[in-house]
mmCIF file of C-alpha atoms in Angstrom:
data_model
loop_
_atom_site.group_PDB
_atom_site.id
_atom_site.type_symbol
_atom_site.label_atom_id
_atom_site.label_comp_id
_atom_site.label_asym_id
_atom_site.label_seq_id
_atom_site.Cartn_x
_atom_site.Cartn_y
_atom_site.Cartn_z
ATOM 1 C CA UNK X 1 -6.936 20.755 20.996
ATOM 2 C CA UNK X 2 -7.512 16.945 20.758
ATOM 3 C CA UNK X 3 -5.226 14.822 19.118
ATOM 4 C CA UNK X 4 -7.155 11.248 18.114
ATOM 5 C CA UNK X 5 -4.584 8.571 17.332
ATOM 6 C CA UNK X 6 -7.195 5.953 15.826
ATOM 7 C CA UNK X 7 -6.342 2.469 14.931
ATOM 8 C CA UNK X 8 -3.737 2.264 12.225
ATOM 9 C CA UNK X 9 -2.635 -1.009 9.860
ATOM 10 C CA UNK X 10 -0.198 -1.797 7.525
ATOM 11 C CA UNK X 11 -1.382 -2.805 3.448
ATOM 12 C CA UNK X 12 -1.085 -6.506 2.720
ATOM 13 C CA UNK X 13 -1.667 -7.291 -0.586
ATOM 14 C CA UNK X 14 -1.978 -3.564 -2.431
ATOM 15 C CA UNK X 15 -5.021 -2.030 -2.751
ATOM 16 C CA UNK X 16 -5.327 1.647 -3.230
ATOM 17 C CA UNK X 17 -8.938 1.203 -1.048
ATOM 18 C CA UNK X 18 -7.145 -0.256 1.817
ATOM 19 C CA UNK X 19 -9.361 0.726 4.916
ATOM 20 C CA UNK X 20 -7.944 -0.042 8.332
ATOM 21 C CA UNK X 21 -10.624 1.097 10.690
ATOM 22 C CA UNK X 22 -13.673 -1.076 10.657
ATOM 23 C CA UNK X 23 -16.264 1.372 11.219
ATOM 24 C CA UNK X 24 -14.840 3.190 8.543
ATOM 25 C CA UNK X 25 -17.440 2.360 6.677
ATOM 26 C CA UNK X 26 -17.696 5.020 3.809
ATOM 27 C CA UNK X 27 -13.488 5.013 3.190
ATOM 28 C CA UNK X 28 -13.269 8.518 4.323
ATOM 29 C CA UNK X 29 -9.545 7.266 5.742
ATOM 30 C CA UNK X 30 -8.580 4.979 3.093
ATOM 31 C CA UNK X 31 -5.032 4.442 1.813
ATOM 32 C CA UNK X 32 -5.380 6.236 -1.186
ATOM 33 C CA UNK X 33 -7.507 9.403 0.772
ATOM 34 C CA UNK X 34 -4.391 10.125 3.180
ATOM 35 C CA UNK X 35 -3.149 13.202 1.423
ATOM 36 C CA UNK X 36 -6.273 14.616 1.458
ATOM 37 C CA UNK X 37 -7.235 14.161 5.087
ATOM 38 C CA UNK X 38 -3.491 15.402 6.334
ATOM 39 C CA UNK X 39 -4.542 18.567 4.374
ATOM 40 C CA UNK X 40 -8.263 18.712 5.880
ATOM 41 C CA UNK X 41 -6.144 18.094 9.467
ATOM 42 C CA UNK X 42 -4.208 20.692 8.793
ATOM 43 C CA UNK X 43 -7.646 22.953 7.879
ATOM 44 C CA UNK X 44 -8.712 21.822 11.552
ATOM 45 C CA UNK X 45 -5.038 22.456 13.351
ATOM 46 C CA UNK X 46 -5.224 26.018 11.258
ATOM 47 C CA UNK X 47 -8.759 26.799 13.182
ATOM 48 C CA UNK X 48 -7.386 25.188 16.757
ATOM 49 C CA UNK X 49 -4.422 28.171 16.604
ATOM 50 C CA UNK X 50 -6.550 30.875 14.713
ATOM 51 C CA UNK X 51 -5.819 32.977 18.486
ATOM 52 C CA UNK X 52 -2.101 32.853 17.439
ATOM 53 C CA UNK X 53 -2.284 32.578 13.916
ATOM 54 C CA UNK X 54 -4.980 34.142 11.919
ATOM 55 C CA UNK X 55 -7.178 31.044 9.964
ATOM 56 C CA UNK X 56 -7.302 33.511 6.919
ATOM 57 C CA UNK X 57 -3.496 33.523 6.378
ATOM 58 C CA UNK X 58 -2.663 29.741 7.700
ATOM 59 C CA UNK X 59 -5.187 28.053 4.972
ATOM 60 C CA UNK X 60 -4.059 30.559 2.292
ATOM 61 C CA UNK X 61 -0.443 28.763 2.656
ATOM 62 C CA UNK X 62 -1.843 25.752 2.835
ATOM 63 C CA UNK X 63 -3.920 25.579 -0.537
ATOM 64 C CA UNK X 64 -1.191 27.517 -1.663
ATOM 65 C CA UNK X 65 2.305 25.077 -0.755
ATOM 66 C CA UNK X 66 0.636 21.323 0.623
ATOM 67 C CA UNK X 67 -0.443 20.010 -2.701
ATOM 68 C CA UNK X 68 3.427 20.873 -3.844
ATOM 69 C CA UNK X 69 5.250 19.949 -0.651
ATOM 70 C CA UNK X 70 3.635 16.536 -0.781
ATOM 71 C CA UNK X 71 4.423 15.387 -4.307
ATOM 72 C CA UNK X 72 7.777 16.512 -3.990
ATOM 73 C CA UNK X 73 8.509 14.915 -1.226
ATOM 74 C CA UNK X 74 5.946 11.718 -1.872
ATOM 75 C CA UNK X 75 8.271 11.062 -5.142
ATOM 76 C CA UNK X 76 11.484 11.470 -3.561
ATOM 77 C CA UNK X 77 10.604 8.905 -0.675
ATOM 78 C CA UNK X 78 9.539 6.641 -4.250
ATOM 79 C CA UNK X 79 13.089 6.961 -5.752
ATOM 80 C CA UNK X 80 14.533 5.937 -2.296
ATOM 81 C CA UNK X 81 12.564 3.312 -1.957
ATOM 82 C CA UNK X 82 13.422 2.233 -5.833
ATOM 83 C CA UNK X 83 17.448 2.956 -5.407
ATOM 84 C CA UNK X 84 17.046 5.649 -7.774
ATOM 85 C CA UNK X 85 19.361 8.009 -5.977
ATOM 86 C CA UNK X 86 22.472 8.792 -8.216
ATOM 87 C CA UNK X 87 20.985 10.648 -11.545
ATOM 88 C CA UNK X 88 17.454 11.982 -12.206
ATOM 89 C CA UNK X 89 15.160 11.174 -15.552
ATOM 90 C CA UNK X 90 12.413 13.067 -17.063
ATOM 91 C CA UNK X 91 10.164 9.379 -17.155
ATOM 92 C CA UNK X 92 10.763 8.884 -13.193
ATOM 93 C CA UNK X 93 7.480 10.305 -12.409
ATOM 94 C CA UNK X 94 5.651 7.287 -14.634
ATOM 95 C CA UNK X 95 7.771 4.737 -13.727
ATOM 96 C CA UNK X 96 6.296 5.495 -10.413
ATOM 97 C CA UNK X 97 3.067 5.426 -11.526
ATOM 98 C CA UNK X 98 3.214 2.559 -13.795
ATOM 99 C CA UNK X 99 4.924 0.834 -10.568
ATOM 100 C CA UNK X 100 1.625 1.880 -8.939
ATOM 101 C CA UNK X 101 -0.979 0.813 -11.197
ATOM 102 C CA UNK X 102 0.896 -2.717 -11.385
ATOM 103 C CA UNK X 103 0.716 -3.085 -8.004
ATOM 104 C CA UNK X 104 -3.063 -2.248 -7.940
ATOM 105 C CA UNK X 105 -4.160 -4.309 -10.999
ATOM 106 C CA UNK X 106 -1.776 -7.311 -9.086
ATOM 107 C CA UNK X 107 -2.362 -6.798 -5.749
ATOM 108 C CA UNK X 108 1.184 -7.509 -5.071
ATOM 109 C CA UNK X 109 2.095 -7.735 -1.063
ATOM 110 C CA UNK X 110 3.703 -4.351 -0.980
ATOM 111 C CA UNK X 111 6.164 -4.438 1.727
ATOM 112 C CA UNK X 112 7.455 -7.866 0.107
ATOM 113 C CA UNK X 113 7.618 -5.883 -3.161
ATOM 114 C CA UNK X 114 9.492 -3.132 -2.895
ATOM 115 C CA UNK X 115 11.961 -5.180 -0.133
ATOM 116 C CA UNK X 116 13.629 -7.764 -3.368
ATOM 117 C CA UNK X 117 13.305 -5.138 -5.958
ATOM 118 C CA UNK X 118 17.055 -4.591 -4.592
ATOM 119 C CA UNK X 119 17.520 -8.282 -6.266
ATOM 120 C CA UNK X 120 18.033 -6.630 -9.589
ATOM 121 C CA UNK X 121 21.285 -5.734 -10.832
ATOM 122 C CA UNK X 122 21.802 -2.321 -12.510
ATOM 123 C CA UNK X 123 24.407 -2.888 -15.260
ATOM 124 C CA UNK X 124 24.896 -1.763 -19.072
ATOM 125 C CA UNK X 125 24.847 -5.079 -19.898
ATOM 126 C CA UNK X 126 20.884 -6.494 -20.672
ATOM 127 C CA UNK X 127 19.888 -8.317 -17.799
ATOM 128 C CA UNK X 128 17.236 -11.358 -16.304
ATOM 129 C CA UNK X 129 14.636 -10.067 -14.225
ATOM 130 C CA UNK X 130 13.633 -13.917 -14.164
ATOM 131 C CA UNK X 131 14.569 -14.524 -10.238
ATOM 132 C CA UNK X 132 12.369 -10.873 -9.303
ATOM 133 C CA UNK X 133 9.638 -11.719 -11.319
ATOM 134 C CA UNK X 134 9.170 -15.125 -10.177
ATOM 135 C CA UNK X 135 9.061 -13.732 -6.435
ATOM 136 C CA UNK X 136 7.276 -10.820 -6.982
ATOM 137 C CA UNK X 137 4.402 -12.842 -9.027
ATOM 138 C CA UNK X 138 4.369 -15.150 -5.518
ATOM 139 C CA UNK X 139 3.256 -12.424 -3.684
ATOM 140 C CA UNK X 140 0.163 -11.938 -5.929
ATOM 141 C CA UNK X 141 -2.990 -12.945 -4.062
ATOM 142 C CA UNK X 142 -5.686 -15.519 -5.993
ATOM 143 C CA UNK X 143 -8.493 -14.169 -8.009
ATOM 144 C CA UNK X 144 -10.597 -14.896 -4.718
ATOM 145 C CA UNK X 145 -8.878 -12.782 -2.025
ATOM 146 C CA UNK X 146 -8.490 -10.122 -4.721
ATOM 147 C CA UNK X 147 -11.956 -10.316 -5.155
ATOM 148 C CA UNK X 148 -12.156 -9.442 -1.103
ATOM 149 C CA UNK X 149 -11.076 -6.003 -1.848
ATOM 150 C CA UNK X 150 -14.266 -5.052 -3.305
ATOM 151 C CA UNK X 151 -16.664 -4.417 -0.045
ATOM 152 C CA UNK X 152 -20.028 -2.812 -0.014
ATOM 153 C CA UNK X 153 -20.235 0.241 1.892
ATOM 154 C CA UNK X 154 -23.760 -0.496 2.882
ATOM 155 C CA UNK X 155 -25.556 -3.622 5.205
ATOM 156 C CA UNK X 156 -27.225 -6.006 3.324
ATOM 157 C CA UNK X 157 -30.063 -5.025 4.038
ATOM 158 C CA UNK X 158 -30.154 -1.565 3.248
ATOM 159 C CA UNK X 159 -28.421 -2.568 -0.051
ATOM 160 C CA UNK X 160 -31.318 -4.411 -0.716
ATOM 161 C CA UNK X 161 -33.774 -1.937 -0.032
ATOM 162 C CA UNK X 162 -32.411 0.315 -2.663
ATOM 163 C CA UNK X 163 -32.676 -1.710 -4.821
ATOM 164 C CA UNK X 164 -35.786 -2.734 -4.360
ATOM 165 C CA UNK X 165 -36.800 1.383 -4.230
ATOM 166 C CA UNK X 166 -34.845 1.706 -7.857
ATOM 167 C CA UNK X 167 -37.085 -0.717 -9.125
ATOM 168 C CA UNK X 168 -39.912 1.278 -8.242
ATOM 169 C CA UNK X 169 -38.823 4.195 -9.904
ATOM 170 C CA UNK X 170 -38.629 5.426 -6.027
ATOM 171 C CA UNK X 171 -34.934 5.747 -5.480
ATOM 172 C CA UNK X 172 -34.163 9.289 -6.603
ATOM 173 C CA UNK X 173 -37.355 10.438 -5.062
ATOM 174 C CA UNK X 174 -36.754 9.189 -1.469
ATOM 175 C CA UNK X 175 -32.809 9.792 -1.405
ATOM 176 C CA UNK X 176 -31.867 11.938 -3.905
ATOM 177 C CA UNK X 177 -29.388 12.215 -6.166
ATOM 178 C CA UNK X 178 -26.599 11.030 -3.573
ATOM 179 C CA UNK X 179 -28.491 7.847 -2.805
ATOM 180 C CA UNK X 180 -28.711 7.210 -6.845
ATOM 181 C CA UNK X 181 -24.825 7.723 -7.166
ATOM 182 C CA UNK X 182 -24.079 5.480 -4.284
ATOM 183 C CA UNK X 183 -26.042 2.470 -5.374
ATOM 184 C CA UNK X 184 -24.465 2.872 -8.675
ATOM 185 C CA UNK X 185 -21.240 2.852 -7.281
ATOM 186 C CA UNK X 186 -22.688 -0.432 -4.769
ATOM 187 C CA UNK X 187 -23.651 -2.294 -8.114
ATOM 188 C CA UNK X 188 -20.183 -1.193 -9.941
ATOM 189 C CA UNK X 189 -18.382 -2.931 -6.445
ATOM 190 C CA UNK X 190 -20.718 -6.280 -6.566
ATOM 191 C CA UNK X 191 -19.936 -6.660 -10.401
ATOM 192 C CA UNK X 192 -16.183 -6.098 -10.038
ATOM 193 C CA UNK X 193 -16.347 -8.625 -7.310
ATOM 194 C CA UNK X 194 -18.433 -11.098 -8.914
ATOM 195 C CA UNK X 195 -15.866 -11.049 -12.004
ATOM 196 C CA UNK X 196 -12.716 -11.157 -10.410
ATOM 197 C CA UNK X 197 -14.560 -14.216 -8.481
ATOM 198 C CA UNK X 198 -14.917 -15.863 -11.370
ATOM 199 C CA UNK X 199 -11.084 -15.708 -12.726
ATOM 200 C CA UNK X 200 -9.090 -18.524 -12.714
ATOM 201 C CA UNK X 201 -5.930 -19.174 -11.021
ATOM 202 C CA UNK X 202 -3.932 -19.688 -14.187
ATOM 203 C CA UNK X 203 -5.543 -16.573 -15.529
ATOM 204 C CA UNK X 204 -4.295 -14.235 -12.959
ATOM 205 C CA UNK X 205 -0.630 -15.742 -13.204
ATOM 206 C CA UNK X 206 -0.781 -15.211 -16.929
ATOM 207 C CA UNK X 207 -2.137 -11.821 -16.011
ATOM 208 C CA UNK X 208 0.396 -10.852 -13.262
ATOM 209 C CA UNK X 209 3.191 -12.377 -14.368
ATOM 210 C CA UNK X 210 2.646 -10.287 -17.998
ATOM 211 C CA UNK X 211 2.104 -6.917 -16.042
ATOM 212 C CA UNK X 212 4.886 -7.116 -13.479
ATOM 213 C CA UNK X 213 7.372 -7.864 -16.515
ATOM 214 C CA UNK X 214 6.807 -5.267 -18.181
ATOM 215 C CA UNK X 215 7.050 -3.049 -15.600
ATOM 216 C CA UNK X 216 10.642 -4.510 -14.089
ATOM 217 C CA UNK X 217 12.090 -4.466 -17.803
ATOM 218 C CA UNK X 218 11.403 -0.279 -17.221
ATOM 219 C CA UNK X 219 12.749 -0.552 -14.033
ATOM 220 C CA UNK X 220 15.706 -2.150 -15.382
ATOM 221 C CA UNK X 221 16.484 0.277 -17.836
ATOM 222 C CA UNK X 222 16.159 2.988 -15.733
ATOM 223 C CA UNK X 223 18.717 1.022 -13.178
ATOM 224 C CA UNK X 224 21.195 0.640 -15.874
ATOM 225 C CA UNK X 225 21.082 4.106 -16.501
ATOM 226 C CA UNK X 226 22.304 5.188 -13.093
ATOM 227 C CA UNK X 227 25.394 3.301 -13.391
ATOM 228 C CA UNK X 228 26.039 4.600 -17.173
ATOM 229 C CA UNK X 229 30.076 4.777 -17.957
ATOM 230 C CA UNK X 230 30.857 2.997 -14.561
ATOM 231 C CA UNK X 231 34.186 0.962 -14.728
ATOM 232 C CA UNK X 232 33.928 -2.696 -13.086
ATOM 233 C CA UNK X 233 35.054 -1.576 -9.535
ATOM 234 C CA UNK X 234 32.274 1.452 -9.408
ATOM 235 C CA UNK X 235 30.031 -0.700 -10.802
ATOM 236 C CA UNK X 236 30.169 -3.126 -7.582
ATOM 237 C CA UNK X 237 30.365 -0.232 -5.377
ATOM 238 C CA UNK X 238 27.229 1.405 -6.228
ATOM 239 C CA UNK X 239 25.335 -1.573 -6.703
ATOM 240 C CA UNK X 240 26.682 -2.301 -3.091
ATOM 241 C CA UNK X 241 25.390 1.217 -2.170
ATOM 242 C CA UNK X 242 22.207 0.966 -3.726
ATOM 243 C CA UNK X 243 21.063 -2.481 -1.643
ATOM 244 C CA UNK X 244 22.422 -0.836 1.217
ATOM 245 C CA UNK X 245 19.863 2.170 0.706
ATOM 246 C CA UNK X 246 17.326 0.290 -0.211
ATOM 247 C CA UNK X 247 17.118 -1.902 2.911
ATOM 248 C CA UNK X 248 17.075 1.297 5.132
ATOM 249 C CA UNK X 249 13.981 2.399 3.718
ATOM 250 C CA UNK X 250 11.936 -1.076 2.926
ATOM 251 C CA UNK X 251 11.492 -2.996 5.804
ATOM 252 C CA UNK X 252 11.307 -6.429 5.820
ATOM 253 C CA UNK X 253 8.957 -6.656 8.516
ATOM 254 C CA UNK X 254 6.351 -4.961 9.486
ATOM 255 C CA UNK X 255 2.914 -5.906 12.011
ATOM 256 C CA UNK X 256 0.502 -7.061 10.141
ATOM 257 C CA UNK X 257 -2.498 -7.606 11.717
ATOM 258 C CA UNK X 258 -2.508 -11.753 11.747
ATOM 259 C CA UNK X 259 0.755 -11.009 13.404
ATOM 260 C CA UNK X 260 -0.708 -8.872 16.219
ATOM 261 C CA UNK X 261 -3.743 -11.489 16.474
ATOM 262 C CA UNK X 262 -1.159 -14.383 17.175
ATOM 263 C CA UNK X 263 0.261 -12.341 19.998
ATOM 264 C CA UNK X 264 -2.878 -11.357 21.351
ATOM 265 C CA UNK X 265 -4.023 -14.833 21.880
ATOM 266 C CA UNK X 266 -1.033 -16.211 23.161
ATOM 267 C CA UNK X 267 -0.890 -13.033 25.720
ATOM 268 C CA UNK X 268 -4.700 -13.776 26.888
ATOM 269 C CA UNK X 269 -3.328 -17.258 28.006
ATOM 270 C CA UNK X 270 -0.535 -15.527 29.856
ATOM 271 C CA UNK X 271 2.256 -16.304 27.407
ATOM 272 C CA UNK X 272 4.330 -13.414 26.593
ATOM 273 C CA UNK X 273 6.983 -15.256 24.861
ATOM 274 C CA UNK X 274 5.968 -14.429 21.302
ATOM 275 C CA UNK X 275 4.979 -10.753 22.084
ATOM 276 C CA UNK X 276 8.294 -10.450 23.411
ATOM 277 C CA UNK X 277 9.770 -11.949 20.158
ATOM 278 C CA UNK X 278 7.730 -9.464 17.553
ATOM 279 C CA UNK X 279 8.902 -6.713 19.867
ATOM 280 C CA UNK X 280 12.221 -7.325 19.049
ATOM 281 C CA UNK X 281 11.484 -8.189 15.286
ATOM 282 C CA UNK X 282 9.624 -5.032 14.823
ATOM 283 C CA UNK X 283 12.793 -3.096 16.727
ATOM 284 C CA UNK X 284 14.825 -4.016 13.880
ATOM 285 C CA UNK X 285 12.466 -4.202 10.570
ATOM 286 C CA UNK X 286 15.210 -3.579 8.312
ATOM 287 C CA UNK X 287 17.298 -6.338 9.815
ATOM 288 C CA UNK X 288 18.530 -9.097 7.302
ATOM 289 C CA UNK X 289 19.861 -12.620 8.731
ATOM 290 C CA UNK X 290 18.177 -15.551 9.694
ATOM 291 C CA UNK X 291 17.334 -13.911 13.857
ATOM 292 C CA UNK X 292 13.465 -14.046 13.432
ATOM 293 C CA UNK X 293 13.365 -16.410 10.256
ATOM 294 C CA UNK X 294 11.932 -19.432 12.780
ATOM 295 C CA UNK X 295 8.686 -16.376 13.223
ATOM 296 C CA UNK X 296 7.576 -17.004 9.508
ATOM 297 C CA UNK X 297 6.097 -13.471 9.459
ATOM 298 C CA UNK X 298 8.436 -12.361 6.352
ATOM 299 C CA UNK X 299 5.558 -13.717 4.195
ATOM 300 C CA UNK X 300 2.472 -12.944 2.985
ATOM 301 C CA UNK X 301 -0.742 -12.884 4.880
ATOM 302 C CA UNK X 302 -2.527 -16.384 5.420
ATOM 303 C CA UNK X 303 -6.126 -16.298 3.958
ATOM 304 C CA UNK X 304 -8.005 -16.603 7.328
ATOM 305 C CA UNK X 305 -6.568 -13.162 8.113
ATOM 306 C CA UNK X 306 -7.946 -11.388 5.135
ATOM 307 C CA UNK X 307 -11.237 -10.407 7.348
ATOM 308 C CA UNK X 308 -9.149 -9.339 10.449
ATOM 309 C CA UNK X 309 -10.192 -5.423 11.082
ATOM 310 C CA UNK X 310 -10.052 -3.411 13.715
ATOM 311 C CA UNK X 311 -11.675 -0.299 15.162
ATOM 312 C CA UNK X 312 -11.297 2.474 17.679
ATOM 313 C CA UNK X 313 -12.620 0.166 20.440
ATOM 314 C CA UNK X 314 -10.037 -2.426 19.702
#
């Protein structure tokens, strides 16, 4: 049995499509494809012990109890992460998903996200999700990096060449059916790009800032609920409780990849002091105060590290 720990990354700015290996080229690893591929691991580590456990009866319990297993536990991770951890509601699975598709149609830096979501106050008084919104609409990225997301899957040239063969009336002929569908999905990618390349700045604000209030007046509502018929005194205490749980389980740092590039070329010219530094940062992610505030890394990525990608070889 072979274990293969490939290169790994952490999302910036949210995108469902995130791929962290660069010769990933088709997004068989993407963000969004993890649950999948654990269960197609778990097809392979079924066939690696079929001497000890018989392949027949491993993948029966696996079609029969992953799918399950993982949304249950997928959504309870999401109500830790949102504080929701006192009383249950029947709309907590779409708040999650609304919470979702607001981060996708933003492209909101996630770890920054979730981490000040503990900035709102759950009361039974109404309450102004101004200070949130403002932040979380700052971690939006500009209609051009958001345009980044959208990469073709196939080299320029190639891309070209199918086109050029669809013209012709040659496409399906010489690649099939497959080689239709995936220059169809190419052209989809290139127009999606060339739009959101297009949109202006004050555009996506109006855009963002619109989306992510709607979605934080939910969240509020569903915060005041938890702390329904509280007097003033449990009031404080679970809203004391509830940043407390939330800052166990969204870090405020993570490595982001422009972070492990900075070390990297300060270690080639034999300094270590920064790698040092972002060991001990990343020893304590969860850590408020002001001890790695002079490292800057509790932002978002800067633009010239929107390209950085690595691969197995890295």
């Amino acid at each position: 049995l072979t274990l293969d720990y490939g290169p790994f990354g952490f999302v910036d700015f949210y995108d469902p499509g995130f791929i962290c290996n660069g010769s990933d080229k088709e997004g068989r690893y993407a963000f969004e494809k993890q649950p999948e591929i654990c269960k197609w691991n778990l097809s392979k580590l079924a066939e690696a012990i079929d001497y000890a456990l018989p392949k027949e009866e491993s993948l029966k319990i696996l079609e029969d109890v992953y799918d399950s297993v993982y949304t249950d536990y997928f959504h309870h991770k999401m109500m830790q992460k949102l504080g929701l951890n006192r009383t249950k509601d029947d709309d907590d699975k779409k708040l999650v998903e609304s919470l979702l598709e607001t981060l996708t149609s933003t492209g909101a830096d996630m770890t920054n996200t979730f981490r000040n979501l503990n900035k709102l106050v759950a009361s039974e008084k109404e309450e102004d999700c101004g200070a949130v919104l403002t932040y979380v609409v700052s971690q939006c990225p500009p209609p051009e990096e958001y345009a980044s997301r959208f990469k073709s899957a196939l080299p320029e040239g190639q891309l070209r060449a199918f086109i050029m063969l669809a013209q012709q009336g040659r496409l399906e002929a010489l690649a099939g059916e497959a080689g239709v569908a995936l220059l169809r999905k190419e052209m989809e990618t290139l127009k999606l790009k060339e739009e959101w390349a297009k949109k202006s700045p004050e555009g996506k604000l109006k855009s963002d800032t619109e989306a992510w209030k709607a979605w934080l007046d939910k969240y509020q509502i569903r915060l005041n609920k938890e702390v329904a018929g509280l007097n003033e005194d449990e009031l404080k205490a679970a809203n004391t409780a509830r940043v407390e749980a939330m800052n166990a389980v969204n870090p405020k740092y993570v490595l982001r990849n422009y972070i492990a590039q900075k070390v990297i070329e300060d270690a080639e010219t034999g300094d270590y002091t920064l790698c040092n530094r972002v060991f001990e940062m990343l020893r304590k992610p969860f850590a408020e105060g002001e001890e790695f505030e002079d490292l800057d890394f509790g932002g978002t990525r800067p633009k010239w590290a929107a390209k950085l990608c690595v691969t197995c070889s890295s």
